[in-house]
Amino acid sequence: MTKTAFITGIAGQDGAYLAQFLREKGYSVHGLVRWDSYSDPLDGLARLDALGLVGEDVRLHMGDVTDANNLNLLIREIRPDEIYNLAGLSQVQVSFETPASTLQINTAGTLNILDAVRVNGLENYTRVYQASSSEMFGKARAPQNEDTKMEPCSPYGVAKLASYHLVKSYRESYGMYAANGILFNHESPLRGEDFVTRKITKAVAAVEAGSNDVLRLGNLDSVRDWGDARDFVAGMWAILQRGAPDDYVLATGEAHSVREFAQAAFAHVGISLEWRGAGVDEKGVEVKSGRVLVEVDRQLFRPSEVHHLLGDAAKARDILGWAPKTTFEGLVAAMVNADRAALRLDGGASWSMAG
Ligand code: G4F
């Protein structure tokens, strides 16, 4: 029998890849789209479009996770077998500037979904996946797994941690199938340009195409466990297929600094970088020409930084049989190549290093 999935945040990177993954598995896919994406489909739905998911492939519903009534009615109408709550404000930096709306969207939004399932009497029918985040670990020592004490240090991390506990609470109180996927950073060519990986790969493609701009970055020492979003959406699905709900870390188990990511991305187009100076004066310099390609911009530092995220996904490997397929080098190459191809397509006319 055809299963029905409802994805909030379907217009984002993970939403689009998950929709594609579930369609390939034969699911009927519904997605929640905010009015601004809905009313500007050319821009707002670009990722779904890029994956060829148009028309009949996904049924889009206009709405917002902060609107409890809207969600209630939609969930009653769709009666999904599985809900993937991927909606949210996903930029950690932005959460320092908009902490109240971050909590509204990333915590109250989760509560609205859990409650809509409950009040519609679907607690024994609908399974709920919650997009929890490694940002919840915050200052906790690496490597981090499901048993690591969480010490979030951003409004984003705090909001996600509250949602994580709501999921556990609904699971225990109402017997709901609600599960947290604690995902470490996951990237792709569809990643937003305000995240550091995509900002770097776009800049590298531009430099190769002749740009004279300097890539301005914040904390180069920050270490992340970067995986491929396409591997991670398969893990989200696997989390909802077990007999009993549980929480799982999804990560690659390999971590690199922002500096190393930039170095690898430039190396992919044949540019060898060396680092000179320290702190805010550090620069990434092309070895061959001595040209400065990367500078540090103190404006991009966060009020409080998560320095080292490195995931231990042994539980997901042992219980779900999940393991990422893409290597760090493969991810960097795929992202740089996609940005090179995009530049060739638009003739190199429009790109910006803002973000
Ligand atoms: O790419 P980022 O903005 O990702 P961040 O903050 O780790 O968050 C991402 O991963 C989380 C999972 O751990 C998700 F929950 C979250 O939604 C998001 O997907 O920054 C990565 C690191 C940070 O330490 C940041 O300070 O890169 C550092 N960084 C250095 N220069 C920069 C920049 N980040 C951005 N966005 N832009 C810079 O120029």
Coordinates of C-alpha atoms and ligand atoms in Angstrom, one line a residue:
M1 CA 0.0 0.0 0.0
T2 CA 1.2 3.5 -0.8
K3 CA 2.5 5.3 2.2
T4 CA 2.0 9.0 2.7
A5 CA 4.6 11.4 4.0
F6 CA 4.3 15.0 5.1
I7 CA 7.5 17.1 5.0
T8 CA 7.6 20.5 6.7
G9 CA 10.4 22.6 5.2
I10 CA 10.2 20.7 1.9
A11 CA 11.7 23.7 0.0
G12 CA 15.0 23.5 1.9
Q13 CA 18.0 21.3 1.0
D14 CA 17.0 18.4 3.2
G15 CA 13.3 18.7 2.3
A16 CA 14.0 18.5 -1.4
Y17 CA 16.4 15.5 -1.2
L18 CA 14.0 13.7 1.2
A19 CA 11.1 14.3 -1.1
Q20 CA 13.1 12.8 -4.0
F21 CA 14.2 9.8 -1.8
L22 CA 10.6 9.1 -0.7
R23 CA 9.2 9.5 -4.2
E24 CA 11.7 6.9 -5.4
K25 CA 10.4 4.6 -2.7
G26 CA 6.9 5.0 -4.0
Y27 CA 5.6 7.4 -1.2
S28 CA 2.8 9.9 -1.8
V29 CA 4.6 13.1 -0.7
H30 CA 3.0 16.2 0.7
G31 CA 5.0 19.3 1.7
L32 CA 4.4 22.4 3.8
V33 CA 5.6 25.5 2.1
R34 CA 5.6 29.0 3.7
W35 CA 3.7 31.6 1.8
D36 CA 6.8 33.5 0.6
S37 CA 8.1 30.3 -1.1
Y38 CA 4.6 29.4 -2.3
S39 CA 3.9 32.8 -3.8
D40 CA 7.3 33.0 -5.5
P41 CA 7.7 29.5 -6.8
L42 CA 10.5 30.4 -9.2
D43 CA 12.8 31.3 -6.4
G44 CA 11.3 29.6 -3.3
L45 CA 10.9 26.2 -4.9
A46 CA 14.1 26.2 -6.9
R47 CA 15.5 23.2 -5.1
L48 CA 12.5 21.0 -5.8
D49 CA 12.6 22.2 -9.4
A50 CA 16.4 21.4 -9.6
L51 CA 15.6 17.8 -8.6
G52 CA 12.7 17.6 -11.2
L53 CA 10.1 17.4 -8.5
V54 CA 7.2 19.4 -10.0
G55 CA 3.5 19.0 -10.6
E56 CA 2.2 15.6 -9.5
D57 CA 5.4 14.6 -7.7
V58 CA 4.8 16.5 -4.5
R59 CA 1.6 18.1 -3.2
L60 CA 2.4 21.4 -1.7
H61 CA 0.4 23.0 1.0
M62 CA 0.8 26.6 2.0
G63 CA 1.2 27.0 5.7
D64 CA 3.6 27.6 8.6
V65 CA 4.6 25.4 11.5
T66 CA 3.9 28.3 13.9
D67 CA 0.2 28.3 12.8
A68 CA -1.3 25.5 15.0
N69 CA -4.7 25.6 13.4
N70 CA -3.3 25.4 9.9
L71 CA -1.2 22.4 10.9
N72 CA -4.1 20.7 12.6
L73 CA -6.3 20.9 9.6
L74 CA -3.6 19.8 7.2
I75 CA -2.6 16.8 9.3
R76 CA -6.3 15.8 9.6
E77 CA -6.7 16.0 5.9
I78 CA -3.5 14.3 4.8
R79 CA -3.5 11.6 7.5
P80 CA 0.2 11.0 7.0
D81 CA 2.0 7.7 7.8
E82 CA 5.1 9.7 8.5
I83 CA 5.8 13.4 9.3
Y84 CA 9.3 14.8 8.8
N85 CA 9.6 18.0 10.7
L86 CA 12.4 19.8 8.8
A87 CA 11.0 23.3 9.0
G88 CA 12.9 25.8 10.9
L89 CA 15.3 28.6 11.1
S90 CA 18.6 26.8 10.3
Q91 CA 21.2 29.6 10.5
V92 CA 22.9 29.5 13.9
Q93 CA 24.3 33.1 13.4
V94 CA 20.9 34.5 12.6
S95 CA 19.5 32.9 15.8
F96 CA 21.6 35.3 17.8
E97 CA 19.8 38.2 16.1
T98 CA 16.3 36.7 16.1
P99 CA 16.2 34.6 19.3
A100 CA 12.4 35.0 19.9
S101 CA 11.4 33.9 16.4
T102 CA 14.0 31.1 16.5
L103 CA 12.2 29.7 19.5
Q104 CA 8.8 30.3 18.0
I105 CA 9.6 28.4 14.8
N106 CA 12.1 25.8 16.0
T107 CA 10.4 24.9 19.3
A108 CA 6.7 26.0 19.2
G109 CA 6.6 24.7 15.6
T110 CA 7.6 21.2 16.8
L111 CA 5.1 21.3 19.6
N112 CA 2.3 22.2 17.1
I113 CA 3.1 19.2 15.0
L114 CA 3.2 16.8 18.0
D115 CA 0.0 18.2 19.3
A116 CA -1.7 18.1 15.9
V117 CA -1.0 14.4 15.7
R118 CA -2.3 13.9 19.2
V119 CA -5.5 15.9 19.0
N120 CA -6.4 14.3 15.7
G121 CA -6.2 10.9 17.4
L122 CA -3.3 9.8 15.2
E123 CA -0.8 9.0 18.0
N124 CA -0.9 5.3 17.2
Y125 CA -0.8 5.9 13.5
T126 CA 1.5 8.7 12.4
R127 CA 5.3 8.5 13.0
V128 CA 7.1 11.8 13.6
Y129 CA 10.7 12.5 12.7
Q130 CA 12.2 15.6 14.4
A131 CA 15.3 17.3 12.8
S132 CA 17.4 17.6 15.9
S133 CA 20.9 19.0 15.5
S134 CA 24.5 18.5 16.6
E135 CA 24.4 22.2 17.5
M136 CA 22.6 20.9 20.7
F137 CA 25.9 19.5 21.9
G138 CA 27.4 23.0 22.0
K139 CA 30.4 23.0 24.2
A140 CA 30.4 19.3 24.9
R141 CA 33.7 17.5 24.3
A142 CA 34.1 15.7 21.0
P143 CA 33.3 13.0 19.9
Q144 CA 29.6 13.3 20.7
N145 CA 27.0 10.6 20.7
E146 CA 23.5 10.0 22.0
D147 CA 24.8 9.8 25.6
T148 CA 26.8 13.0 25.5
K149 CA 25.5 15.7 27.8
M150 CA 24.2 18.6 25.7
E151 CA 25.4 22.1 26.4
P152 CA 24.0 24.3 23.7
C153 CA 25.4 27.8 23.3
S154 CA 23.2 29.5 20.8
P155 CA 19.5 30.3 20.7
Y156 CA 19.3 27.9 17.8
G157 CA 20.8 25.1 19.9
V158 CA 18.6 25.8 22.9
A159 CA 15.5 25.8 20.7
K160 CA 16.4 22.5 19.1
L161 CA 17.2 21.0 22.5
A162 CA 13.7 22.0 23.8
S163 CA 12.2 20.3 20.7
Y164 CA 14.3 17.2 21.3
H165 CA 12.9 16.9 24.8
L166 CA 9.3 17.6 23.6
V167 CA 9.7 14.6 21.2
K168 CA 10.9 12.4 24.1
S169 CA 8.1 13.7 26.3
Y170 CA 5.3 13.0 23.7
R171 CA 6.8 9.6 23.1
E172 CA 6.8 8.7 26.8
S173 CA 3.5 10.4 27.7
Y174 CA 1.3 9.4 24.8
G175 CA 3.1 6.4 23.3
M176 CA 3.7 8.2 20.1
Y177 CA 6.2 7.1 17.5
A178 CA 8.3 10.2 17.7
A179 CA 12.1 10.1 17.0
N180 CA 15.0 12.5 17.0
G181 CA 17.6 12.4 14.3
I182 CA 20.6 14.2 15.8
L183 CA 22.3 15.3 12.6
F184 CA 25.8 16.7 12.2
N185 CA 26.4 19.2 9.5
H186 CA 25.3 17.9 6.1
E187 CA 25.9 19.8 2.8
S188 CA 25.3 19.5 -0.9
P189 CA 25.2 21.6 -4.0
L190 CA 21.7 22.7 -2.8
R191 CA 23.1 24.1 0.4
G192 CA 22.2 27.7 1.1
E193 CA 24.9 30.2 0.3
D194 CA 25.0 31.6 3.8
F195 CA 26.5 28.4 5.2
V196 CA 30.2 28.2 5.2
T197 CA 30.7 25.3 2.9
R198 CA 28.6 26.6 0.0
K199 CA 30.0 30.1 0.6
I200 CA 33.5 28.7 0.0
T201 CA 32.7 26.5 -3.0
K202 CA 30.9 29.3 -4.7
A203 CA 33.8 31.6 -4.1
V204 CA 36.3 29.0 -5.4
A205 CA 34.4 28.6 -8.6
A206 CA 34.3 32.3 -9.0
V207 CA 38.0 32.7 -8.5
E208 CA 38.7 30.0 -11.0
A209 CA 36.4 31.9 -13.5
G210 CA 38.5 35.1 -13.0
S211 CA 37.0 36.9 -10.0
N212 CA 39.4 39.1 -8.1
D213 CA 37.2 39.1 -4.9
V214 CA 38.7 37.9 -1.6
L215 CA 36.7 35.3 0.3
R216 CA 36.0 36.7 3.8
L217 CA 35.4 34.1 6.5
G218 CA 34.8 34.1 10.3
N219 CA 36.3 31.5 12.6
L220 CA 38.8 29.4 10.6
D221 CA 39.5 27.1 13.5
S222 CA 36.0 25.9 13.9
V223 CA 35.8 22.1 13.3
R224 CA 32.8 20.4 11.8
D225 CA 31.8 16.8 10.9
W226 CA 30.6 17.5 7.3
G227 CA 28.6 14.8 5.5
D228 CA 26.5 14.7 2.3
A229 CA 22.8 15.6 2.7
R230 CA 21.8 12.9 0.3
D231 CA 23.3 10.2 2.7
F232 CA 21.6 11.8 5.6
V233 CA 18.0 11.9 4.2
A234 CA 18.3 8.1 3.8
G235 CA 19.1 8.0 7.5
M236 CA 16.1 10.1 8.4
W237 CA 13.8 7.6 6.7
A238 CA 15.6 4.6 8.3
I239 CA 15.0 6.2 11.8
L240 CA 11.2 5.9 11.2
Q241 CA 11.3 2.3 10.0
R242 CA 12.2 0.6 13.2
G243 CA 9.7 -1.3 15.4
A244 CA 10.2 1.2 18.3
P245 CA 11.0 4.9 18.2
D246 CA 14.4 6.0 19.4
D247 CA 17.0 8.8 18.9
Y248 CA 20.0 8.5 16.7
V249 CA 23.1 10.5 15.8
L250 CA 23.9 10.7 12.1
A251 CA 27.5 11.7 11.4
T252 CA 30.5 10.7 9.3
G253 CA 33.0 10.4 12.2
E254 CA 35.5 12.6 10.4
A255 CA 36.0 16.3 11.2
H256 CA 37.8 19.2 9.5
S257 CA 38.3 22.8 10.2
V258 CA 36.9 25.6 8.1
R259 CA 40.5 26.3 7.1
E260 CA 40.9 22.7 5.8
F261 CA 37.6 22.9 3.9
A262 CA 38.7 26.1 2.1
Q263 CA 42.1 24.6 1.4
A264 CA 40.5 21.4 -0.1
A265 CA 38.1 23.4 -2.2
F266 CA 40.8 25.6 -3.7
A267 CA 43.0 22.5 -4.2
H268 CA 40.2 20.9 -6.2
V269 CA 40.6 23.7 -8.9
G270 CA 44.4 23.4 -8.8
I271 CA 45.0 26.4 -6.5
S272 CA 47.4 25.6 -3.7
L273 CA 46.8 27.8 -0.6
E274 CA 49.1 28.5 2.3
W275 CA 48.2 30.3 5.5
R276 CA 50.1 33.3 6.8
G277 CA 49.5 35.3 9.9
A278 CA 47.4 34.5 12.9
G279 CA 44.0 35.4 14.4
V280 CA 42.1 38.1 12.5
D281 CA 45.3 38.8 10.5
E282 CA 45.4 35.3 9.1
K283 CA 45.2 35.1 5.3
G284 CA 45.0 32.3 2.8
V285 CA 47.5 33.0 0.1
E286 CA 48.0 31.4 -3.3
V287 CA 51.4 29.7 -3.2
K288 CA 52.1 30.3 -6.9
S289 CA 51.2 34.0 -7.1
G290 CA 51.3 35.3 -3.6
R291 CA 47.8 36.6 -4.1
V292 CA 45.5 36.8 -1.1
L293 CA 42.4 34.7 -1.6
V294 CA 41.0 34.4 1.9
E295 CA 40.8 36.9 4.7
V296 CA 39.3 36.8 8.2
D297 CA 36.4 39.1 9.0
R298 CA 35.7 39.6 12.7
Q299 CA 32.1 40.6 11.9
L300 CA 31.5 37.0 11.0
F301 CA 32.5 35.7 14.5
R302 CA 29.6 34.5 16.6
P303 CA 28.8 35.8 20.1
S304 CA 29.4 32.2 21.3
E305 CA 30.9 29.5 19.1
V306 CA 30.6 25.7 19.0
H307 CA 34.3 24.9 18.3
H308 CA 34.4 21.2 17.7
L309 CA 31.7 18.8 16.4
L310 CA 32.6 15.3 15.6
G311 CA 29.9 12.7 15.7
D312 CA 29.9 9.0 16.7
A313 CA 27.2 7.3 14.7
A314 CA 27.9 3.8 16.0
K315 CA 24.3 3.3 17.2
A316 CA 22.8 4.2 13.8
R317 CA 25.3 1.9 12.1
D318 CA 24.6 -1.0 14.4
I319 CA 20.8 -0.7 14.7
L320 CA 19.8 1.0 11.4
G321 CA 22.6 -0.3 9.2
W322 CA 23.1 3.3 8.2
A323 CA 26.5 4.6 7.0
P324 CA 27.4 7.6 4.9
K325 CA 28.7 6.8 1.4
T326 CA 30.3 10.1 0.5
T327 CA 33.9 11.0 1.6
F328 CA 34.9 14.5 2.6
E329 CA 36.9 14.9 -0.6
G330 CA 34.0 13.6 -2.6
L331 CA 31.7 16.1 -1.0
V332 CA 34.0 19.1 -1.6
A333 CA 34.5 18.0 -5.2
A334 CA 30.8 17.6 -5.8
M335 CA 30.0 21.1 -4.4
V336 CA 32.8 22.9 -6.2
N337 CA 31.9 21.1 -9.5
A338 CA 28.3 22.1 -9.2
D339 CA 29.2 25.8 -8.6
R340 CA 31.6 25.6 -11.6
A341 CA 28.8 24.2 -13.7
A342 CA 26.4 26.9 -12.5
L343 CA 28.9 29.6 -13.5
R344 CA 29.3 28.2 -16.9
L345 CA 25.5 28.1 -17.3
D346 CA 25.0 31.7 -16.3
G347 CA 28.2 32.9 -18.1
G348 CA 29.8 33.9 -14.9
A349 CA 27.5 37.0 -14.9
S350 CA 26.0 36.9 -11.4
W351 CA 27.6 35.7 -8.2
S352 CA 28.3 37.3 -5.0
M353 CA 30.4 36.5 -2.0
A354 CA 28.0 38.0 0.5
G355 CA 26.9 35.9 3.4
Ligands
G4F1 O1 28.1 26.5 7.9 P1 27.7 27.0 9.3 O2 26.9 28.3 9.3 O3 27.0 25.8 10.0 P2 26.7 25.6 11.6 O4 26.6 26.8 12.4 O5 27.6 24.5 12.1 O6 25.2 25.0 11.5 C1 24.8 24.0 10.6 O7 25.0 22.8 11.1 C2 24.1 22.5 12.3 C3 24.4 21.0 12.7 O8 25.5 21.1 13.6 C4 22.7 22.6 11.9 F1 21.9 22.4 13.0 C5 22.4 24.1 11.5 O9 21.1 24.2 11.1 C6 23.3 24.3 10.2 O10 22.9 23.4 9.2 O11 29.0 27.3 10.1 C7 30.0 26.3 10.3 C8 31.1 26.9 11.1 C9 30.8 27.7 12.3 O12 31.6 27.4 13.3 C10 31.0 29.1 11.8 O13 31.4 30.0 12.8 O14 31.8 27.7 10.2 C11 32.1 28.9 10.8 N1 32.3 30.0 9.8 C12 33.5 30.6 9.5 N2 33.3 31.5 8.6 C13 31.3 30.5 9.1 C14 31.9 31.5 8.3 N3 30.0 30.2 9.0 C15 29.3 30.9 8.1 N4 28.0 30.6 7.9 N5 29.8 31.9 7.3 C16 31.2 32.2 7.4 O15 31.7 33.1 6.6

